Amino acid sequence: MNSFSYTRAGDVAGAVNEAATNRAAKFIAGGTNLIDLMKENVARPTRLIDITRLPLNRIENTHDGGLRLGALVTNADTAYNEQVEKRYPLLSRAILSGASPQLRNMATNGGNLLQRTRCYYFYDTATPCNKREPGAGCSAIEGFNRMHAVLGTSDKCIAVHPSDMCVALAALEAVVRVSGKSGDRTIPLADFHRLPGSTPDIDTNLGEDEIITAIDLPPKGFADHYAYLKVRDRKSYAFALVSVAAALETSGDTIKEARLVLGGVAHKPWRNTEAEALLNGKAATRVNFQVVAEAIMRDAKGFGHNTFKIELAKRAIVRALKHAAQMETRR
Amino acid sequence: MKNEPENRITLRVNGAEKQMNIAPWTTLLDALRDYLDLTGTKKGCDHGQCGACTVLVNGKRINSCLTLAIMKDGADVTTIEGLADGETLDPMQQAFIDNDAFQCGYCTPGQICSARGLINEGRATTADEIRELMSGNICRCGAYPNIVAAIQQAMQTIERSAKA
Ligand SMILES: Cc1cc2nc3c(=O)[nH]c(=O)nc-3n(C[C@H](O)[C@H](O)[C@H](O)COP(=O)(O)OP(=O)(O)OC[C@H]3O[C@@H](n4cnc5c(N)ncnc54)[C@H](O)[C@@H]3O)c2cc1C
Ligand code: SF4
Ligand code: FES
Ligand code: FES
């Protein structure tokens, strides 16, 4: 770890000011990703701005009937929050499928959005990586790429975003609230993370001086028909190879609305609204689920070790939709 | 390192107020082991992956290797050294002995602190739930079945003494 100076932010404006005046400064919340990356010399901030004592640690109802999750509420407190469990169980499930109890007690909602890829070359400073060092080259494309992306890749980077929470947030059409030098703004979750394109070093559309203050959940929680399916190398405490957040609104056997987001397959939570819409007005049958799965994975491209993810994702989509559709009868 | 910026922090460790001068990059794990000589808490991976460094901060289990000590200024920390009451072992410690829940013992302080945190959280009752919610603690010796048995025993002991 490099040496750095430390300051504790007293208010949001102060934190934003600190970040705006020092480009090499970084916010720190739970520290579970940043400290790890600092120990590996991948992140080398010269100053840490401790934001953990800012008053962004509440979960509260919004005027429109939704729920606001403070950026500093821990992942554990969010997943076990009574309102989240009751109204947004998909989000609870997704969070609880990630990391470990200790890490969830530390990790914050803001930090979870900004966690960086687990690509092993990104972590290994002895190998070239465009995300760590723009222009250096990508070691994964022709290297060992079992965990890497099959959708939305570029010839510069094929990394995946590792978050489970964000997959559920995308399905719920969450909105990220941020505060920066030029004021406050909101960013729909779908537009928060970027595809790698020619600038894989930039993960998100958050400005350098911007701080996440909260995540808003719209009223619709899909509590009756949802599933979070995470496929991984072991039963617990592992990142997803493929994950699927499925949420359905049904009337009888007919699907009125479907939301489907994939994790572990792209540089951001992967949603294809056109493919999703194929389910509108359709019966909840295996055949219809298969049609959507094929449509979502049509443009997928494997890189050798990760090509299995394409078939795996199709099957995971079908299974997740089946679970979501059958929930009531399973109860 | 030369000219380390020193920061004075206070931690309440196992019930006693401790002041120390540390650099901002000192982890809570290193502060406990190197500054307070509390070497019961172990360093396994140093990257949040194994759970050997688990301690309780304000009653919640966390990985001390990914925690900066300076960020916990004023916090209440419980380590494995703080669980026993004099010569009387904590029910969790006793249960680990009764069930032979370790071999080399390296993961054990983290397992016991984590299991203590698990009980505070109150989310696990079945063996499956215990396994899932203890997944953050890896045991290289594979003592898992006995660890689960120990936690089940301790849960009963603690529940009984709470009722009494
Ligand atoms: C062993 C291990 C296993 C894991 N497994 C999983 C898993 O299976 N699934 C999963 O989803 N995650 C997993 N994680 C990742 C974990 O969920 C993230 O590390 C965590 O959510 C990050 O949150 P944090 O508060 O600790 O962030 P920090 O490490 O404090 O910060 C991360 C980044 O976000 C920035 N930041 C933090 N808060 C804000 C804010 N409010 N505004 C602006 N910037 C901010 C920081 O500057 C930093 O760049 C795992 C982590 C580890 C170590
Ligand atoms: S996939 Fe992306 S993060 Fe991994 S080595 Fe290539 S450029 Fe780096
Ligand atoms: S030493 Fe902290 S988790 Fe391994
Ligand atoms: S007893 Fe040896 S690592 Fe668990």
Coordinates of C-alpha atoms and ligand atoms in Angstrom, one line a residue:
Chain A
M1 CA 0.0 0.0 0.0
N2 CA 1.3 3.5 -0.8
S3 CA 1.3 6.2 1.9
F4 CA -1.6 8.6 1.9
S5 CA -3.1 11.3 4.0
Y6 CA -6.5 11.0 5.6
T7 CA -9.4 13.2 6.3
R8 CA -12.9 12.6 7.7
A9 CA -15.7 14.4 5.8
G10 CA -18.1 16.3 8.0
D11 CA -20.7 17.0 5.4
V12 CA -21.5 16.1 1.8
A13 CA -20.4 19.5 0.4
G14 CA -17.1 19.2 2.2
A15 CA -16.5 15.7 0.8
V16 CA -17.3 16.9 -2.7
N17 CA -14.9 19.9 -2.3
E18 CA -12.1 17.7 -1.1
A19 CA -12.6 15.4 -4.1
A20 CA -12.8 18.3 -6.6
T21 CA -9.6 19.9 -5.3
N22 CA -7.5 16.7 -5.4
R23 CA -7.8 14.4 -8.4
A24 CA -5.7 11.7 -6.6
A25 CA -8.0 11.6 -3.6
K26 CA -10.6 9.0 -3.2
F27 CA -13.7 8.5 -1.0
I28 CA -13.6 5.5 1.2
A29 CA -16.7 3.8 2.7
G30 CA -16.7 0.1 3.7
G31 CA -13.2 -0.2 2.3
T32 CA -13.8 -3.8 1.2
N33 CA -12.8 -3.1 -2.4
L34 CA -10.6 0.0 -2.2
I35 CA -8.3 -1.3 0.5
D36 CA -8.0 -4.6 -1.3
L37 CA -7.0 -2.7 -4.5
M38 CA -4.6 -0.5 -2.5
K39 CA -2.9 -3.5 -1.0
E40 CA -2.4 -4.8 -4.6
N41 CA -1.1 -1.4 -5.7
V42 CA -3.8 -1.2 -8.3
A43 CA -5.4 1.8 -6.6
R44 CA -2.9 4.4 -5.4
P45 CA -4.8 7.4 -3.9
T46 CA -2.7 10.0 -2.2
R47 CA -5.6 11.0 0.1
L48 CA -8.5 9.2 1.5
I49 CA -11.7 11.0 2.3
D50 CA -13.6 9.0 4.9
I51 CA -17.3 9.5 4.2
T52 CA -18.6 6.9 6.7
R53 CA -19.8 9.6 9.2
L54 CA -21.9 11.5 6.7
P55 CA -25.6 11.3 7.4
L56 CA -26.4 9.1 4.4
N57 CA -27.2 6.0 6.5
R58 CA -31.0 5.8 6.5
I59 CA -33.6 3.9 4.6
E60 CA -36.8 5.9 4.1
N61 CA -39.9 6.1 2.1
T62 CA -40.0 8.4 -0.9
H63 CA -43.0 10.7 -1.7
D64 CA -43.9 8.6 -4.8
G65 CA -44.3 5.4 -2.7
G66 CA -40.8 4.1 -3.3
L67 CA -37.9 3.5 -1.0
R68 CA -34.7 5.5 -0.6
L69 CA -31.6 3.6 0.3
G70 CA -28.8 5.8 1.8
A71 CA -25.4 5.4 0.2
L72 CA -23.8 4.5 3.5
V73 CA -26.3 1.9 4.7
T74 CA -24.5 -1.4 4.7
N75 CA -25.4 -4.2 2.4
A76 CA -26.4 -6.3 5.4
D77 CA -28.7 -3.6 6.9
T78 CA -30.2 -3.1 3.4
A79 CA -30.9 -6.8 2.8
Y80 CA -32.4 -7.4 6.2
N81 CA -34.4 -4.1 6.3
E82 CA -38.0 -4.9 6.9
Q83 CA -39.3 -2.8 4.0
V84 CA -36.7 -4.2 1.6
E85 CA -37.5 -7.8 2.6
K86 CA -41.2 -7.2 2.2
R87 CA -41.4 -5.0 -0.8
Y88 CA -38.2 -5.7 -2.7
P89 CA -37.3 -9.3 -1.8
L90 CA -35.4 -9.6 -5.1
L91 CA -32.9 -7.0 -3.9
S92 CA -32.6 -8.8 -0.5
R93 CA -31.9 -12.1 -2.2
A94 CA -29.3 -10.6 -4.6
I95 CA -27.4 -8.9 -1.8
L96 CA -27.4 -12.0 0.4
S97 CA -26.0 -14.1 -2.4
G98 CA -22.9 -11.9 -2.5
A99 CA -19.7 -11.9 -0.5
S100 CA -19.8 -13.1 3.2
P101 CA -21.7 -11.9 6.3
Q102 CA -18.6 -10.0 7.5
L103 CA -18.1 -8.3 4.1
R104 CA -21.8 -7.4 3.9
N105 CA -21.6 -5.8 7.4
M106 CA -18.9 -3.5 6.0
A107 CA -19.8 -3.0 2.4
T108 CA -22.0 0.0 1.6
N109 CA -24.6 0.5 -1.1
G110 CA -22.6 3.3 -2.7
G111 CA -19.4 1.3 -2.6
N112 CA -21.2 -1.8 -4.1
L113 CA -22.1 0.2 -7.2
L114 CA -18.5 1.3 -7.7
Q115 CA -16.7 -2.0 -7.0
R116 CA -14.3 -2.8 -9.7
T117 CA -13.9 -5.9 -11.8
R118 CA -12.4 -9.1 -10.4
C119 CA -10.4 -9.7 -13.6
Y120 CA -7.2 -11.4 -12.4
Y121 CA -5.1 -9.4 -14.8
F122 CA -6.5 -6.2 -13.6
Y123 CA -5.4 -7.2 -10.1
D124 CA -1.9 -8.4 -11.2
T125 CA 0.3 -5.3 -11.9
A126 CA 2.8 -7.6 -13.6
T127 CA 0.5 -8.1 -16.6
P128 CA -0.8 -5.6 -19.2
C129 CA -4.4 -4.3 -18.6
N130 CA -6.2 -1.5 -20.4
K131 CA -8.4 -0.9 -17.5
R132 CA -5.5 -0.4 -15.1
E133 CA -3.2 1.3 -17.6
P134 CA -4.9 2.6 -20.8
G135 CA -3.1 1.5 -23.9
A136 CA -1.2 -1.3 -22.3
G137 CA -3.2 -4.1 -23.9
C138 CA -5.7 -6.7 -22.6
S139 CA -4.2 -9.9 -21.2
A140 CA -7.6 -11.6 -21.0
I141 CA -8.7 -11.6 -24.6
E142 CA -6.1 -14.2 -25.6
G143 CA -5.4 -15.3 -22.1
F144 CA -7.3 -17.2 -19.5
N145 CA -10.8 -15.7 -19.6
R146 CA -13.2 -18.1 -17.9
M147 CA -14.8 -15.4 -15.8
H148 CA -15.0 -12.8 -18.5
A149 CA -17.8 -11.2 -20.5
V150 CA -19.7 -12.6 -23.5
L151 CA -21.9 -9.6 -24.2
G152 CA -21.0 -5.9 -24.8
T153 CA -17.3 -6.6 -25.0
S154 CA -14.8 -4.5 -27.0
D155 CA -11.4 -5.3 -28.4
K156 CA -9.9 -3.3 -25.5
C157 CA -11.6 -5.1 -22.5
I158 CA -13.8 -8.1 -21.8
A159 CA -14.1 -7.6 -18.0
V160 CA -17.4 -8.1 -16.1
H161 CA -18.9 -6.1 -13.4
P162 CA -19.0 -8.4 -10.4
S163 CA -21.9 -7.0 -8.3
D164 CA -25.0 -9.0 -7.5
M165 CA -26.8 -6.1 -5.9
C166 CA -26.6 -4.0 -9.1
V167 CA -28.3 -6.8 -11.1
A168 CA -31.3 -6.6 -8.9
L169 CA -31.2 -2.8 -8.8
A170 CA -31.3 -2.8 -12.7
A171 CA -34.3 -5.0 -12.7
L172 CA -36.1 -2.8 -10.3
E173 CA -35.2 0.3 -12.4
A174 CA -33.4 2.0 -9.5
V175 CA -32.2 5.5 -9.7
V176 CA -28.8 6.7 -8.3
R177 CA -28.8 10.1 -6.6
V178 CA -25.5 11.9 -6.7
S179 CA -24.1 15.2 -5.5
G180 CA -21.2 17.1 -7.1
K181 CA -19.5 20.5 -7.6
S182 CA -22.2 21.6 -10.0
G183 CA -25.1 20.4 -7.9
D184 CA -27.2 17.3 -7.5
R185 CA -28.5 15.0 -10.2
T186 CA -30.0 11.5 -10.7
I187 CA -28.7 8.7 -12.9
P188 CA -30.9 5.7 -13.8
L189 CA -29.1 2.6 -12.9
A190 CA -29.2 1.4 -16.5
D191 CA -27.0 4.4 -17.4
F192 CA -24.8 4.3 -14.4
H193 CA -22.3 1.7 -15.5
R194 CA -20.6 1.9 -19.0
L195 CA -19.6 -0.6 -21.6
P196 CA -15.8 -0.8 -22.0
G197 CA -15.6 0.5 -25.6
S198 CA -12.3 2.3 -26.2
T199 CA -12.0 3.6 -22.6
P200 CA -12.3 0.6 -20.3
D201 CA -10.5 2.5 -17.5
I202 CA -13.8 4.4 -17.0
D203 CA -16.3 2.1 -15.3
T204 CA -19.2 4.5 -14.7
N205 CA -20.7 7.8 -15.7
L206 CA -20.1 9.3 -12.2
G207 CA -18.1 12.5 -12.3
E208 CA -14.7 12.6 -10.4
D209 CA -16.1 15.1 -7.9
E210 CA -19.4 13.4 -7.5
I211 CA -20.5 11.4 -4.5
I212 CA -23.4 8.9 -4.4
T213 CA -25.9 10.0 -1.7
A214 CA -28.7 7.4 -2.2
I215 CA -30.3 4.9 -4.4
D216 CA -34.1 5.3 -5.1
L217 CA -36.3 2.3 -5.6
P218 CA -39.5 3.0 -7.6
P219 CA -42.7 1.7 -6.0
K220 CA -43.0 -1.4 -8.1
G221 CA -41.2 -4.2 -6.2
F222 CA -42.3 -7.4 -8.0
A223 CA -42.6 -9.1 -4.6
D224 CA -45.0 -11.8 -5.9
H225 CA -43.0 -13.1 -8.8
Y226 CA -39.2 -12.8 -8.7
A227 CA -36.1 -14.9 -8.7
Y228 CA -32.4 -14.2 -8.3
L229 CA -30.4 -17.2 -9.6
K230 CA -26.7 -17.1 -9.1
V231 CA -24.5 -19.8 -10.8
R232 CA -21.0 -20.1 -9.4
D233 CA -18.2 -22.5 -8.8
R234 CA -19.1 -23.3 -5.2
K235 CA -22.4 -23.0 -3.3
S236 CA -21.5 -19.9 -1.4
Y237 CA -19.0 -17.1 -1.1
A238 CA -18.0 -16.9 -4.8
F239 CA -18.6 -14.4 -7.6
A240 CA -21.2 -15.3 -10.2
L241 CA -20.3 -17.0 -13.4
V242 CA -23.8 -16.1 -14.5
S243 CA -26.6 -14.6 -12.5
V244 CA -30.2 -13.7 -13.4
A245 CA -32.6 -11.3 -11.8
A246 CA -36.1 -12.1 -13.0
A247 CA -39.2 -10.2 -12.1
L248 CA -42.7 -10.7 -13.4
E249 CA -46.1 -9.1 -13.2
T250 CA -48.7 -11.6 -14.2
S251 CA -52.5 -11.8 -14.5
G252 CA -53.5 -15.4 -14.3
D253 CA -51.1 -17.3 -16.5
T254 CA -50.4 -14.3 -18.7
I255 CA -47.3 -12.2 -18.3
K256 CA -48.1 -8.5 -18.2
E257 CA -44.6 -7.3 -17.6
A258 CA -41.2 -9.0 -17.4
R259 CA -37.9 -7.7 -16.2
L260 CA -34.8 -9.7 -16.9
V261 CA -31.2 -8.7 -16.0
L262 CA -28.0 -10.7 -16.2
G263 CA -24.9 -10.5 -14.1
G264 CA -21.5 -12.0 -14.7
V265 CA -21.8 -11.7 -18.5
A266 CA -20.9 -8.0 -19.2
H267 CA -19.2 -4.9 -18.1
K268 CA -22.5 -3.8 -16.6
P269 CA -25.8 -5.4 -15.5
W270 CA -27.1 -6.6 -18.8
R271 CA -30.6 -5.8 -19.7
N272 CA -32.3 -6.1 -23.2
T273 CA -35.6 -4.5 -23.1
E274 CA -36.6 -5.5 -26.6
A275 CA -36.0 -9.2 -25.8
E276 CA -37.9 -8.8 -22.5
A277 CA -40.9 -7.3 -24.2
L278 CA -41.3 -10.6 -26.1
L279 CA -42.9 -12.0 -23.0
N280 CA -45.5 -9.3 -22.7
G281 CA -49.0 -10.8 -23.1
K282 CA -47.5 -14.3 -23.4
A283 CA -48.2 -17.3 -21.3
A284 CA -45.5 -18.3 -18.7
T285 CA -44.3 -21.4 -20.5
R286 CA -40.9 -22.9 -21.0
V287 CA -41.1 -22.4 -24.7
N288 CA -41.7 -18.7 -24.4
F289 CA -38.9 -18.4 -21.8
Q290 CA -36.6 -20.2 -24.3
V291 CA -37.4 -17.7 -27.0
V292 CA -36.4 -14.8 -24.8
A293 CA -33.2 -16.6 -23.7
E294 CA -32.2 -17.1 -27.3
A295 CA -33.0 -13.5 -28.1
I296 CA -30.9 -12.1 -25.2
M297 CA -27.9 -14.3 -26.0
R298 CA -28.1 -14.0 -29.8
D299 CA -25.2 -11.5 -30.1
A300 CA -23.1 -13.2 -27.4
K301 CA -19.5 -13.9 -28.2
G302 CA -17.2 -16.2 -26.3
F303 CA -13.5 -16.0 -26.0
G304 CA -12.6 -19.6 -25.5
H305 CA -12.6 -20.4 -21.8
N306 CA -15.8 -18.5 -21.2
T307 CA -17.8 -19.7 -24.2
F308 CA -19.7 -22.0 -21.9
K309 CA -21.4 -19.0 -20.4
I310 CA -23.6 -18.5 -23.4
E311 CA -25.4 -21.8 -23.0
L312 CA -25.2 -21.5 -19.2
A313 CA -26.9 -18.1 -19.4
K314 CA -29.7 -19.3 -21.6
R315 CA -30.5 -22.1 -19.2
A316 CA -30.2 -19.8 -16.2
I317 CA -32.6 -17.4 -17.8
V318 CA -35.2 -20.1 -18.4
R319 CA -34.8 -21.5 -14.9
A320 CA -35.0 -18.1 -13.2
L321 CA -38.2 -17.2 -15.2
K322 CA -39.7 -20.5 -14.2
H323 CA -39.0 -19.9 -10.5
A324 CA -40.4 -16.4 -10.7
A325 CA -43.6 -17.5 -12.5
Q326 CA -44.2 -20.5 -10.2
M327 CA -43.6 -18.7 -6.9
E328 CA -47.2 -18.6 -5.8
T329 CA -47.8 -22.3 -6.4
R330 CA -44.5 -23.1 -4.6
R331 CA -45.5 -21.3 -1.5
Chain B
M1 CA 8.7 4.5 6.4
K2 CA 10.1 7.9 7.1
N3 CA 8.0 10.8 8.5
E4 CA 4.9 8.7 9.0
P5 CA 2.0 10.9 9.6
E6 CA 0.9 9.9 13.1
N7 CA -2.7 10.0 14.2
R8 CA -3.9 9.5 17.7
I9 CA -6.9 7.3 18.0
T10 CA -8.8 5.7 20.8
L11 CA -10.4 2.3 20.6
R12 CA -12.3 0.5 23.3
V13 CA -10.8 -3.0 23.0
N14 CA -12.3 -5.8 25.1
G15 CA -13.7 -3.3 27.5
A16 CA -10.5 -1.3 28.0
E17 CA -9.8 2.1 26.5
K18 CA -6.7 2.0 24.3
Q19 CA -4.9 5.0 22.8
M20 CA -2.4 4.7 20.1
N21 CA -0.5 6.7 17.4
I22 CA -0.9 5.1 14.1
A23 CA -0.3 5.9 10.4
P24 CA -3.5 6.1 8.3
W25 CA -2.7 3.0 6.4
T26 CA -2.5 0.8 9.5
T27 CA -5.3 -1.8 9.3
L28 CA -7.3 -2.7 12.4
L29 CA -5.8 -6.1 12.2
D30 CA -2.2 -4.7 12.3
A31 CA -3.2 -2.3 15.1
L32 CA -4.5 -5.1 17.2
R33 CA -1.6 -7.4 16.6
D34 CA 1.4 -5.0 16.4
Y35 CA 0.4 -2.1 18.6
L36 CA -1.7 -3.9 21.3
D37 CA 0.0 -7.3 21.2
L38 CA -3.4 -9.0 20.8
T39 CA -2.1 -11.7 18.5
G40 CA -5.2 -13.9 18.9
T41 CA -6.7 -12.4 15.8
K42 CA -5.0 -14.0 12.8
K43 CA -3.8 -12.8 9.4
G44 CA -4.6 -15.3 6.8
C45 CA -5.1 -13.9 3.3
D46 CA -5.1 -10.1 4.3
H47 CA -7.7 -9.6 1.5
G48 CA -11.1 -10.3 3.0
Q49 CA -11.3 -13.8 1.6
C50 CA -10.6 -16.2 4.6
G51 CA -12.2 -14.7 7.7
A52 CA -9.2 -15.5 10.0
C53 CA -9.1 -11.8 11.0
T54 CA -12.8 -11.6 12.0
V55 CA -13.4 -9.4 15.1
L56 CA -16.6 -7.7 16.4
V57 CA -16.8 -3.9 16.0
N58 CA -19.7 -2.4 17.9
G59 CA -21.1 -6.0 18.1
K60 CA -20.9 -6.7 14.4
R61 CA -18.5 -9.1 12.8
I62 CA -16.1 -7.6 10.2
N63 CA -12.8 -8.5 8.5
S64 CA -10.2 -6.4 10.4
C65 CA -7.7 -6.8 7.5
L66 CA -9.8 -4.6 5.2
T67 CA -10.6 -2.1 7.9
L68 CA -8.4 1.0 8.5
A69 CA -7.9 1.5 12.3
I70 CA -8.2 5.3 11.9
M71 CA -11.7 4.9 10.5
K72 CA -12.8 3.1 13.7
D73 CA -11.6 5.8 16.1
G74 CA -13.9 5.6 19.1
A75 CA -15.3 2.2 18.3
D76 CA -15.8 -0.8 20.6
V77 CA -13.8 -3.8 19.4
T78 CA -14.0 -7.3 20.7
T79 CA -11.4 -9.9 19.9
I80 CA -11.0 -13.5 20.8
E81 CA -9.0 -12.4 23.9
G82 CA -12.1 -10.5 25.2
L83 CA -14.7 -13.3 25.1
A84 CA -13.8 -15.3 28.2
D85 CA -14.9 -14.0 31.6
G86 CA -11.7 -14.5 33.6
E87 CA -11.1 -18.2 33.8
T88 CA -14.6 -19.0 32.5
L89 CA -14.7 -19.6 28.8
D90 CA -17.3 -18.1 26.6
P91 CA -20.0 -20.7 25.7
M92 CA -18.7 -20.6 22.1
Q93 CA -15.1 -21.3 23.1
Q94 CA -16.3 -24.1 25.3
A95 CA -18.4 -25.6 22.5
F96 CA -15.4 -25.5 20.1
I97 CA -13.4 -27.5 22.7
D98 CA -16.3 -29.9 23.5
N99 CA -16.9 -30.6 19.8
D100 CA -13.2 -30.8 18.7
A101 CA -14.0 -28.0 16.2
F102 CA -10.4 -27.4 15.1
Q103 CA -7.2 -29.0 14.1
C104 CA -4.3 -26.5 13.6
G105 CA -6.4 -23.8 15.3
Y106 CA -5.3 -21.0 12.9
C107 CA -8.9 -20.2 11.7
T108 CA -10.4 -20.7 15.2
P109 CA -10.3 -17.2 16.7
G110 CA -12.0 -15.9 13.5
Q111 CA -14.5 -18.7 13.5
I112 CA -15.4 -18.1 17.1
C113 CA -15.7 -14.3 16.7
S114 CA -17.7 -14.8 13.5
A115 CA -20.0 -17.3 15.3
R116 CA -20.5 -14.8 18.1
G117 CA -21.5 -12.3 15.4
L118 CA -23.8 -14.8 13.9
I119 CA -25.6 -15.2 17.2
N120 CA -25.9 -11.5 17.6
E121 CA -27.5 -11.3 14.2
G122 CA -30.0 -14.0 15.0
R123 CA -30.6 -15.1 11.4
A124 CA -29.5 -18.7 11.6
T125 CA -31.3 -21.6 13.2
T126 CA -30.8 -24.7 11.0
A127 CA -27.5 -26.3 10.2
D128 CA -27.8 -25.2 6.6
E129 CA -28.3 -21.6 7.7
I130 CA -25.3 -21.8 9.9
R131 CA -23.2 -23.2 7.1
E132 CA -24.4 -20.4 4.7
L133 CA -23.9 -17.7 7.3
M134 CA -20.4 -19.0 8.3
S135 CA -19.2 -19.1 4.7
G136 CA -16.9 -16.2 5.3
N137 CA -14.7 -18.3 7.5
I138 CA -12.5 -20.8 5.6
C139 CA -10.9 -23.7 7.5
R140 CA -7.9 -25.1 5.8
C141 CA -8.1 -28.2 8.0
G142 CA -11.7 -28.8 7.0
A143 CA -13.1 -28.9 10.5
Y144 CA -16.5 -27.7 9.2
P145 CA -18.8 -30.4 10.5
N146 CA -17.5 -30.0 14.0
I147 CA -17.6 -26.2 13.7
V148 CA -21.3 -26.4 12.8
A149 CA -21.9 -28.8 15.7
A150 CA -20.1 -26.4 18.1
I151 CA -22.2 -23.5 17.0
Q152 CA -25.4 -25.4 17.5
Q153 CA -24.3 -26.4 21.0
A154 CA -23.3 -22.8 21.9
M155 CA -26.7 -21.5 20.5
Q156 CA -28.5 -23.9 22.9
T157 CA -26.3 -22.9 25.9
I158 CA -26.7 -19.2 25.2
E159 CA -30.5 -19.5 24.7
R160 CA -30.8 -21.5 27.9
S161 CA -28.8 -19.0 29.9
A162 CA -30.9 -16.1 28.4
K163 CA -34.1 -17.8 29.6
A164 CA -32.7 -18.5 33.1
Ligands
LIG1 C1 -13.7 -11.8 -0.8 C2 -14.7 -10.9 -1.4 C3 -15.9 -11.5 -2.0 C4 -16.9 -10.7 -2.6 N1 -18.0 -11.3 -3.1 C5 -18.9 -10.6 -3.7 C6 -20.0 -11.1 -4.4 O1 -20.2 -12.4 -4.4 N2 -21.0 -10.3 -4.9 C7 -20.9 -9.0 -4.9 O2 -21.7 -8.3 -5.4 N3 -19.8 -8.4 -4.3 C8 -18.8 -9.1 -3.7 N4 -17.8 -8.5 -3.1 C9 -17.6 -7.1 -3.3 C10 -18.2 -6.2 -2.2 O3 -19.6 -6.3 -2.3 C11 -17.7 -4.8 -2.5 O4 -16.4 -4.7 -2.2 C12 -18.5 -3.8 -1.7 O5 -19.8 -3.7 -2.0 C13 -17.9 -2.4 -1.9 O6 -18.4 -1.5 -0.9 P1 -17.5 -0.6 0.1 O7 -18.4 0.3 0.8 O8 -16.7 -1.5 0.9 O9 -16.7 0.2 -0.9 P2 -15.2 0.9 -0.8 O10 -14.2 -0.2 -0.9 O11 -15.2 1.8 0.4 O12 -15.3 1.8 -2.1 C14 -15.3 1.2 -3.4 C15 -15.2 2.4 -4.4 O13 -16.4 3.2 -4.3 C16 -16.1 4.5 -4.0 N5 -17.2 5.0 -3.1 C17 -17.7 4.4 -2.0 N6 -18.8 5.0 -1.6 C18 -19.0 6.0 -2.4 C19 -20.0 7.1 -2.5 N7 -21.0 7.1 -1.6 N8 -19.9 8.0 -3.5 C20 -18.9 7.9 -4.4 N9 -17.9 7.0 -4.3 C21 -18.0 6.1 -3.4 C22 -14.7 4.5 -3.4 O14 -14.0 5.7 -3.7 C23 -14.1 3.3 -4.1 O15 -13.5 3.7 -5.3 C24 -16.8 -9.3 -2.5 C25 -15.7 -8.7 -1.9 C26 -14.7 -9.5 -1.4 C27 -13.5 -8.8 -0.7
SF4_2 S1 -10.4 -7.8 -19.5 FE1 -10.3 -5.6 -19.0 S2 -9.7 -5.6 -16.9 FE2 -9.1 -7.7 -17.7 S3 -7.0 -7.5 -18.5 FE3 -8.4 -7.0 -20.2 S4 -8.5 -4.8 -20.1 FE4 -7.8 -5.5 -18.1
FES3 S1 -7.0 -12.1 6.9 FE1 -8.8 -10.9 6.7 S2 -10.1 -12.2 5.6 FE2 -8.2 -13.3 5.5
FES4 S1 -8.4 -25.6 12.2 FE1 -6.8 -25.4 10.8 S2 -7.6 -23.9 9.5 FE2 -9.3 -24.4 10.6

